[in-house]
Amino acid sequence: MDYSFKAIEAKWRKLWQERNTYKVTEDPNKPKFYVLDMFPYPSGAGLHVGHPLGYIASDIYARYKRLKGFNVLHPMGYDSFGLPAEQYAIQTGQHPAITTKENINRYRQQLDLMGFSFDWSREVRTSDPSYYKWTQWIFKQLFNAYYDTSANKARDIKTLVAQFEKEGNLYTTALHDCEQQFDASAWNAFTTRQKEEVLQQYRMAYLAESWVNWCPALGTVLANDEIVNGVSERGGHPVEQKQMMQWSMRIKAYAERLLEGLERIDWTDALKEQQRNWIGKSKGASVHFGVKNSSSQIEVFTTRPDTIFGVSFMVLAPEHPLVNEISSADQATTIQAYQQQAALKTERDRQADVKNITGAFTGAYAIHPFTGEEIPIWIGDYVLASYGTGAVMAVPCGDQRDYDFAKHFGLPIPNIFADQDISESAFAEKEGVIANSDFLNGLDIKSATERVIAEMEKNGIGQGKTNYRLRDAVFSRQRYWGEPFPVYYKDGVPMLVDDTQLPVTLPEVDAYLPTENGEPPLARAPKSAWSCQLGDRMEYNTMPGWAGSSWYFLRYMDPYNDKAFADPEKLAYWKQVDLYIGGSEHATGHLLYARFWTKVLFDLGFISFDEPFSKLINQGMILGKSAIAFIGPDQKMYSSDMLPTNKEGFREVRILVDLLNDDDSIQLDALKTWQPQFTNQEFVSNAQGKVIVKREVDKMSKRWYNVVTPDDLCEKYGADTLRMYEMFLGPLEQSKPWDTKGITGVHSFLKKYWRLFHSKGTFKVLDNEPTPEALKSLHKTIKKLTDDLDRFSFNTGVSSFMICVNELTEQKCNNRLILEQLTILMAPYAPHICEEIWSLIHPEASSIFNESYPIFNPAFLQESTFDYPVSFNGKMRFKLSLDLSLTATEVEAVVLSKPETQKWLEGKSPKKVIVVHGKIVNIVL
RNA sequence: GCGGAUGUGGUGAAAUUGGUAGACACGCCAGACUUAGGAUCUGGUGCCGAGAGGUGUGCGGGUUCGAGUCCCUCCAUCCGCACCA
C-alpha cells in the first residue's frame, strides 16, 4: 500500500472534528499549559507559506505537551477589526463585516488544511459584539481607574473622589496632568462638569487635547507604533502633528513597571531591548530657570546636571507655551515666522532635515540659577515639544547638537571640562573631570552629578528626576470598523454607558467616510441606528486596532461568558500564556499594550498575574524568491544566461513564480496566457532552448508575484510534509527565503517512514523482541527529540527522525514496540500519518494524542567501547576503538604503543599527552 | 549616531557545557532497476592536490594541549530606534 497522504489527511481531519479530539476543558487533576499564537488579521490575500510557520511550531509544541500529560489550551481566533476591510468598504460600499467574514472563512479553510490542533470551540473574533462587549467593559474599568504612585498601582477612581471630598488634591499621590490645586471645599463647590474635567486628568483612560499624529489620507490619528519612518504603517501615507481632543491611555504610569516586568519574563534580548528603548528611561534632573523681567520659570530636563555651569543659552521647542509670553517685541515677528515655518513641517521633514540647523532668538533671557548670569533664550525645532519639558539648557561644550547650534548662531561655547579640547566638537563622553564650575571643580562626572542635584534640591532650584520617552497612547480613531466607545456625552461631559446596555454595537451608516464637518463616520448614524441612545450624543470615535488584541488571550479561557470577560475560576486555572509565538513586528505595539492592560487588570484585582506572556518566541519571516526576467530593447525576453554585457535598454519584469520549472526556466506557454502583455512575447532562449530567470529574495507578497501558498503544497505533498518541511528549513527564529525544491527530501522521508510498516504492499509489524540496535536508535531519538523540543529546536528534531528512520530501515526493523514509540514521537510533527499508522496498529484507539510520550532509558545507549579520535597538536589524525573501562593513563599507554601514533610522532617524543575519558586524545609535539 | 541579531560547502543548515567542523537534507556526479520517470535504490560530493598531504567556520590578533564556540580590534548584512536633551 502506498502512502496516500490525500486520503489519510482528509480522513483524519474529518475524524478529529467528529471526535472533538482537540476540545479541552479545565481539569484540576492535570497541570495546565497554554500555547498561543498571535491571532491573524484576516486579510483578503489569504495565507502564504510564511504565515503558518509559527502556527506549525506552536502546534507541535502543544501536541508534545499534551502527550507529556499536560492539559493544553491551544486556541485560535481573528483580530478582525482593522483598516483594510474598511478601506475596501469605502471603495466598494460593501460592509466591512461581510468582507471580514469572507476572509475569515478563507483563512479557516487554509488553516484546516494544515491539521492544527486548535480547539475551535474557543474561537474569538474581536469584531464580534459578544467579544467587544468586554473590550468596552475593560475600557470602563480603565476610565474608572487612576494610578496611585505611593501604592504603585491602579485604583478605583472612587477612592480618589473620596479623597478630593475630604482634602482636595493637595496631598494626593495620584499620577495626573492636573495643574490646578484645590482643597475639599473647592472640590465640593465644583459643578459636575468641572469635577469631570479635573478627573479626566487622573483617569487611566482619559479625554484630552493633545498633540497627535494625524494622517490626512486615512482621516484618522495614529499611535506612535503605527507610524514607520514618518509615514503610516498601513498604506504609507504622510503623517502630521495636530492638536486634537482625543481619548488616551495613561500608559506612562506603568513605564517603570513595564520596564521592571521584563526582568521576569522569558523573551529574547532583542525584543526586551526594543521595549526598553521604546520606554526610554533616562535619569537626570529637572531644573528651573528664572526668566529676566518675568515671573515665569522655564523647567528643563537634563541627563547632565553636572554640566550646568556650561550652559550658555537655552532652547525651547517652537510650540513651547512660554514662547509667546517671553518673546521681546522686536523679536516677535521673527519668532512667529519661525513658529509657522516649523508647524508646516511634518514629522518626516523634520527627521529628514537633521543637518539643517534652524532657530530664532526670542529676545528674552533666562537667569542661571547658580551664577545669576543672563542666558539668551532661543527656539529651535531640534527641541521636541513632546519630550521632557520641551525645553533644554544648552551646554555646547558637552552636547554635539548644542555645539552645532552655538557654532551656527555664533553663541559662546564655554569649556567646563578639564584637559579637553573642544575646538572641533563637543566632548560628550561620560567620563571626565569638571572644571570652571564653582563648587563642582575637580569632581568626576558621577560625583559632580550627585553633588549638583543635592545643591539644587537644597536651594529649591531643581531635583533629581527620571524621564521616560514613552508617551501616553492615543486611543481614539476616526474610523468606522472598530469598537464603539461605551461613552455618551451630556452637556459636553463624557459619561459611561451602563453595563446592562453593553455592548454598544456598531451602528449602520450610509457611508464609511467622515461627515462634511470632518466628524468620524459614526456621526453619520441616525440616533435610531444605535443600540442605545443616551445623553446628547454617543461617542463617534472608535477604538484602535490594539484594543481587542490587548486582552484576547484571556477570552479564550471562557469565550461564551456573558457575565464576565472570563470566569475567575477559569482565569485562575489557565493563568498566563506559557508559550506565545508570533512576529517581532509587534514589539512596541501589541506586546506593550497587552502587558499594560494585563497590569491594570491585575491591579484592579481581576486577574492574578501581571505579565501576560511568560515565554515568547518570534518566528522569523519567510521571504519570497522573486523571478526576474529581462526584456531587451528589441522587446524580446532574454534568458538570463544570454544577456549581453552591455545591458543598456534592458528592463526587468517580475514573473509569477508558479510559471517556473524546477531549473528556474519559464513555462513559456503558461507565461503567454498569464498576462496579455506576454501573449505575443518573443524569446531569446539559451543553448538548451530555455529561458532562465534570475531569482531575487524579497518579502513574500502578491505584488512581487512570489507568493507560495500552503494550499498548493498540501495538495501536492500533503500537510504532514509541508509541516515538517517548514520546520526543517532552519531555526524558527531565523528569517529565511522559501525554496520549494527541498520539500521532496521531507516527502520521501515520510514515504520511507511509511515503508517501515509495510512489506510487499501490506501493513505488517511484528511482536518480536526488539534488537539492541533498534532500541539504541529509538532511545537516541527520544533523548534528542525531548532536548530539541525543550529548546524549541524544531529543525534538528526533523533531522533526528530522518536519522532514526534511516537506521531502522537499514536494520530492517519492523518491531511493533519500536515503531509504536517512534510514531508517538513523530505525531506532533506529522499528525495525520502518525494517527493513521496508530489506527492500523490499534484500531480501537480514538487518537494517538491520548497516548503518552515515550520515556528515555539511558541503559539502551550504554556502550562498552569508544572510538577515540587521536589528535596531534589538536588535529585529528586517526581513530582508535578502545574499551571504555580503560583509565586515562591506560588509554595513553595504548595510544602511544600504536604504530599509527609512531608514524605521526616522526621520531619525536610527545611533550604532553591529554586524554579526556570518553572524549578525545590529544598529543602535543 | 544608539541598541539588537547574524556571518560555516554550490544551497538550507548541524555541531546544546571549548574536545572528530559540515550531521540531516537539497543540488550535483556516477551507477542499478526501468518502455519511461519529477518513482525507487546504491556509491560519491568543503576547497587545493594525481597522491602523500595541505588547508578550511567574515578579516586580523589573543587565551588554551585544543577555539565555529571564550576575549579584543575591524568588516559586511539584516532588524529596531533615532535631533530624546
PDB file of N, CA and C in Angstrom, chain A residues 810-861:
ATOM      1  N   GLU A 810      17.683   0.490   7.639  1.00  0.00           N
ATOM      2  CA  GLU A 810      18.934  -0.256   7.490  1.00  0.00           C
ATOM      3  C   GLU A 810      18.858  -1.577   8.275  1.00  0.00           C
ATOM      4  N   GLN A 811      18.300  -1.457   9.508  1.00  0.00           N
ATOM      5  CA  GLN A 811      18.217  -2.639  10.380  1.00  0.00           C
ATOM      6  C   GLN A 811      17.057  -3.546  10.000  1.00  0.00           C
ATOM      7  N   LYS A 812      16.279  -3.130   9.002  1.00  0.00           N
ATOM      8  CA  LYS A 812      15.075  -3.872   8.594  1.00  0.00           C
ATOM      9  C   LYS A 812      14.159  -4.111   9.802  1.00  0.00           C
ATOM     10  N   CYS A 813      14.043  -3.114  10.625  1.00  0.00           N
ATOM     11  CA  CYS A 813      13.255  -3.243  11.852  1.00  0.00           C
ATOM     12  C   CYS A 813      11.775  -3.083  11.547  1.00  0.00           C
ATOM     13  N   ASN A 814      10.967  -4.054  11.883  1.00  0.00           N
ATOM     14  CA  ASN A 814       9.533  -3.776  11.900  1.00  0.00           C
ATOM     15  C   ASN A 814       8.916  -4.272  13.204  1.00  0.00           C
ATOM     16  N   ASN A 815       9.675  -4.026  14.237  1.00  0.00           N
ATOM     17  CA  ASN A 815       9.240  -4.387  15.577  1.00  0.00           C
ATOM     18  C   ASN A 815       8.184  -3.404  16.064  1.00  0.00           C
ATOM     19  N   ARG A 816       7.118  -3.959  16.570  1.00  0.00           N
ATOM     20  CA  ARG A 816       5.965  -3.169  16.972  1.00  0.00           C
ATOM     21  C   ARG A 816       6.302  -2.140  18.052  1.00  0.00           C
ATOM     22  N   LEU A 817       7.000  -2.590  19.079  1.00  0.00           N
ATOM     23  CA  LEU A 817       7.302  -1.705  20.193  1.00  0.00           C
ATOM     24  C   LEU A 817       8.116  -0.481  19.752  1.00  0.00           C
ATOM     25  N   ILE A 818       9.127  -0.749  18.950  1.00  0.00           N
ATOM     26  CA  ILE A 818       9.991   0.335  18.463  1.00  0.00           C
ATOM     27  C   ILE A 818       9.184   1.306  17.606  1.00  0.00           C
ATOM     28  N   LEU A 819       8.455   0.747  16.649  1.00  0.00           N
ATOM     29  CA  LEU A 819       7.759   1.594  15.688  1.00  0.00           C
ATOM     30  C   LEU A 819       6.621   2.369  16.337  1.00  0.00           C
ATOM     31  N   GLU A 820       5.973   1.764  17.312  1.00  0.00           N
ATOM     32  CA  GLU A 820       4.917   2.462  18.058  1.00  0.00           C
ATOM     33  C   GLU A 820       5.461   3.715  18.729  1.00  0.00           C
ATOM     34  N   GLN A 821       6.581   3.533  19.403  1.00  0.00           N
ATOM     35  CA  GLN A 821       7.136   4.673  20.140  1.00  0.00           C
ATOM     36  C   GLN A 821       7.630   5.763  19.201  1.00  0.00           C
ATOM     37  N   LEU A 822       8.231   5.322  18.105  1.00  0.00           N
ATOM     38  CA  LEU A 822       8.679   6.296  17.110  1.00  0.00           C
ATOM     39  C   LEU A 822       7.476   7.091  16.592  1.00  0.00           C
ATOM     40  N   THR A 823       6.368   6.394  16.405  1.00  0.00           N
ATOM     41  CA  THR A 823       5.173   7.040  15.870  1.00  0.00           C
ATOM     42  C   THR A 823       4.637   8.097  16.835  1.00  0.00           C
ATOM     43  N   ILE A 824       4.657   7.798  18.115  1.00  0.00           N
ATOM     44  CA  ILE A 824       4.216   8.807  19.084  1.00  0.00           C
ATOM     45  C   ILE A 824       5.157  10.009  19.062  1.00  0.00           C
ATOM     46  N   LEU A 825       6.457   9.720  18.966  1.00  0.00           N
ATOM     47  CA  LEU A 825       7.428  10.814  18.919  1.00  0.00           C
ATOM     48  C   LEU A 825       7.168  11.745  17.742  1.00  0.00           C
ATOM     49  N   MET A 826       6.791  11.147  16.635  1.00  0.00           N
ATOM     50  CA  MET A 826       6.643  11.907  15.410  1.00  0.00           C
ATOM     51  C   MET A 826       5.280  12.565  15.273  1.00  0.00           C
ATOM     52  N   ALA A 827       4.331  12.091  16.054  1.00  0.00           N
ATOM     53  CA  ALA A 827       2.949  12.554  15.897  1.00  0.00           C
ATOM     54  C   ALA A 827       2.798  14.082  15.989  1.00  0.00           C
ATOM     55  N   PRO A 828       3.497  14.772  16.885  1.00  0.00           N
ATOM     56  CA  PRO A 828       3.333  16.235  16.912  1.00  0.00           C
ATOM     57  C   PRO A 828       3.731  16.891  15.598  1.00  0.00           C
ATOM     58  N   TYR A 829       4.751  16.332  14.948  1.00  0.00           N
ATOM     59  CA  TYR A 829       5.229  16.930  13.693  1.00  0.00           C
ATOM     60  C   TYR A 829       4.318  16.548  12.527  1.00  0.00           C
ATOM     61  N   ALA A 830       3.997  15.272  12.444  1.00  0.00           N
ATOM     62  CA  ALA A 830       3.236  14.768  11.300  1.00  0.00           C
ATOM     63  C   ALA A 830       2.000  14.047  11.817  1.00  0.00           C
ATOM     64  N   PRO A 831       1.005  14.799  12.282  1.00  0.00           N
ATOM     65  CA  PRO A 831      -0.106  14.179  12.991  1.00  0.00           C
ATOM     66  C   PRO A 831      -0.953  13.218  12.139  1.00  0.00           C
ATOM     67  N   HIS A 832      -1.146  13.538  10.863  1.00  0.00           N
ATOM     68  CA  HIS A 832      -2.053  12.696  10.075  1.00  0.00           C
ATOM     69  C   HIS A 832      -1.485  11.303   9.857  1.00  0.00           C
ATOM     70  N   ILE A 833      -0.282  11.246   9.347  1.00  0.00           N
ATOM     71  CA  ILE A 833       0.294   9.936   9.017  1.00  0.00           C
ATOM     72  C   ILE A 833       0.474   9.103  10.287  1.00  0.00           C
ATOM     73  N   CYS A 834       0.855   9.751  11.375  1.00  0.00           N
ATOM     74  CA  CYS A 834       1.092   9.012  12.612  1.00  0.00           C
ATOM     75  C   CYS A 834      -0.227   8.510  13.192  1.00  0.00           C
ATOM     76  N   GLU A 835      -1.260   9.338  13.076  1.00  0.00           N
ATOM     77  CA  GLU A 835      -2.574   8.916  13.541  1.00  0.00           C
ATOM     78  C   GLU A 835      -3.058   7.714  12.716  1.00  0.00           C
ATOM     79  N   GLU A 836      -2.809   7.758  11.422  1.00  0.00           N
ATOM     80  CA  GLU A 836      -3.211   6.659  10.542  1.00  0.00           C
ATOM     81  C   GLU A 836      -2.479   5.365  10.928  1.00  0.00           C
ATOM     82  N   ILE A 837      -1.170   5.484  11.099  1.00  0.00           N
ATOM     83  CA  ILE A 837      -0.372   4.313  11.487  1.00  0.00           C
ATOM     84  C   ILE A 837      -0.875   3.769  12.820  1.00  0.00           C
ATOM     85  N   TRP A 838      -1.147   4.701  13.735  1.00  0.00           N
ATOM     86  CA  TRP A 838      -1.613   4.280  15.067  1.00  0.00           C
ATOM     87  C   TRP A 838      -2.921   3.504  14.964  1.00  0.00           C
ATOM     88  N   SER A 839      -3.798   3.991  14.094  1.00  0.00           N
ATOM     89  CA  SER A 839      -5.095   3.327  13.951  1.00  0.00           C
ATOM     90  C   SER A 839      -4.921   1.951  13.305  1.00  0.00           C
ATOM     91  N   LEU A 840      -3.866   1.782  12.513  1.00  0.00           N
ATOM     92  CA  LEU A 840      -3.614   0.466  11.921  1.00  0.00           C
ATOM     93  C   LEU A 840      -3.096  -0.499  12.983  1.00  0.00           C
ATOM     94  N   ILE A 841      -2.284   0.024  13.907  1.00  0.00           N
ATOM     95  CA  ILE A 841      -1.779  -0.836  14.988  1.00  0.00           C
ATOM     96  C   ILE A 841      -2.862  -1.059  16.044  1.00  0.00           C
ATOM     97  N   HIS A 842      -3.586   0.039  16.350  1.00  0.00           N
ATOM     98  CA  HIS A 842      -4.604  -0.022  17.411  1.00  0.00           C
ATOM     99  C   HIS A 842      -5.945   0.457  16.861  1.00  0.00           C
ATOM    100  N   PRO A 843      -6.663  -0.403  16.169  1.00  0.00           N
ATOM    101  CA  PRO A 843      -7.929   0.028  15.562  1.00  0.00           C
ATOM    102  C   PRO A 843      -8.918   0.543  16.601  1.00  0.00           C
ATOM    103  N   GLU A 844      -8.750   0.129  17.848  1.00  0.00           N
ATOM    104  CA  GLU A 844      -9.711   0.507  18.879  1.00  0.00           C
ATOM    105  C   GLU A 844      -9.461   1.908  19.437  1.00  0.00           C
ATOM    106  N   ALA A 845      -8.238   2.434  19.229  1.00  0.00           N
ATOM    107  CA  ALA A 845      -7.888   3.719  19.838  1.00  0.00           C
ATOM    108  C   ALA A 845      -8.577   4.865  19.103  1.00  0.00           C
ATOM    109  N   SER A 846      -8.976   5.904  19.860  1.00  0.00           N
ATOM    110  CA  SER A 846      -9.645   7.013  19.189  1.00  0.00           C
ATOM    111  C   SER A 846      -8.633   8.039  18.690  1.00  0.00           C
ATOM    112  N   SER A 847      -7.504   8.165  19.371  1.00  0.00           N
ATOM    113  CA  SER A 847      -6.473   9.066  18.859  1.00  0.00           C
ATOM    114  C   SER A 847      -5.129   8.767  19.507  1.00  0.00           C
ATOM    115  N   ILE A 848      -4.093   8.921  18.715  1.00  0.00           N
ATOM    116  CA  ILE A 848      -2.727   8.740  19.221  1.00  0.00           C
ATOM    117  C   ILE A 848      -2.406   9.801  20.263  1.00  0.00           C
ATOM    118  N   PHE A 849      -3.156  10.931  20.196  1.00  0.00           N
ATOM    119  CA  PHE A 849      -2.843  12.026  21.114  1.00  0.00           C
ATOM    120  C   PHE A 849      -3.377  11.800  22.528  1.00  0.00           C
ATOM    121  N   ASN A 850      -4.016  10.660  22.715  1.00  0.00           N
ATOM    122  CA  ASN A 850      -4.382  10.286  24.079  1.00  0.00           C
ATOM    123  C   ASN A 850      -3.332   9.370  24.701  1.00  0.00           C
ATOM    124  N   GLU A 851      -2.287   9.041  23.942  1.00  0.00           N
ATOM    125  CA  GLU A 851      -1.219   8.180  24.470  1.00  0.00           C
ATOM    126  C   GLU A 851      -0.246   9.031  25.275  1.00  0.00           C
ATOM    127  N   SER A 852       0.764   8.368  25.831  1.00  0.00           N
ATOM    128  CA  SER A 852       1.756   9.213  26.496  1.00  0.00           C
ATOM    129  C   SER A 852       3.124   9.077  25.840  1.00  0.00           C
ATOM    130  N   TYR A 853       3.872  10.136  26.000  1.00  0.00           N
ATOM    131  CA  TYR A 853       5.149  10.290  25.315  1.00  0.00           C
ATOM    132  C   TYR A 853       6.149   9.253  25.820  1.00  0.00           C
ATOM    133  N   PRO A 854       6.938   8.676  24.918  1.00  0.00           N
ATOM    134  CA  PRO A 854       7.922   7.665  25.340  1.00  0.00           C
ATOM    135  C   PRO A 854       8.917   8.227  26.351  1.00  0.00           C
ATOM    136  N   ILE A 855       9.389   7.338  27.204  1.00  0.00           N
ATOM    137  CA  ILE A 855      10.341   7.775  28.230  1.00  0.00           C
ATOM    138  C   ILE A 855      11.728   7.261  27.879  1.00  0.00           C
ATOM    139  N   PHE A 856      12.655   8.150  27.961  1.00  0.00           N
ATOM    140  CA  PHE A 856      14.042   7.834  27.607  1.00  0.00           C
ATOM    141  C   PHE A 856      14.682   6.917  28.656  1.00  0.00           C
ATOM    142  N   ASN A 857      15.312   5.876  28.171  1.00  0.00           N
ATOM    143  CA  ASN A 857      16.034   4.984  29.083  1.00  0.00           C
ATOM    144  C   ASN A 857      17.504   4.933  28.680  1.00  0.00           C
ATOM    145  N   PRO A 858      18.379   5.572  29.477  1.00  0.00           N
ATOM    146  CA  PRO A 858      19.790   5.675  29.092  1.00  0.00           C
ATOM    147  C   PRO A 858      20.476   4.311  28.995  1.00  0.00           C
ATOM    148  N   ALA A 859      19.890   3.299  29.615  1.00  0.00           N
ATOM    149  CA  ALA A 859      20.526   1.977  29.608  1.00  0.00           C
ATOM    150  C   ALA A 859      20.767   1.480  28.188  1.00  0.00           C
ATOM    151  N   PHE A 860      19.852   1.837  27.281  1.00  0.00           N
ATOM    152  CA  PHE A 860      19.969   1.335  25.912  1.00  0.00           C
ATOM    153  C   PHE A 860      21.091   2.003  25.121  1.00  0.00           C
ATOM    154  N   LEU A 861      21.593   3.103  25.664  1.00  0.00           N
ATOM    155  CA  LEU A 861      22.644   3.807  24.930  1.00  0.00           C
ATOM    156  C   LEU A 861      24.031   3.464  25.455  1.00  0.00           C
TER     157      LEU A 861
END
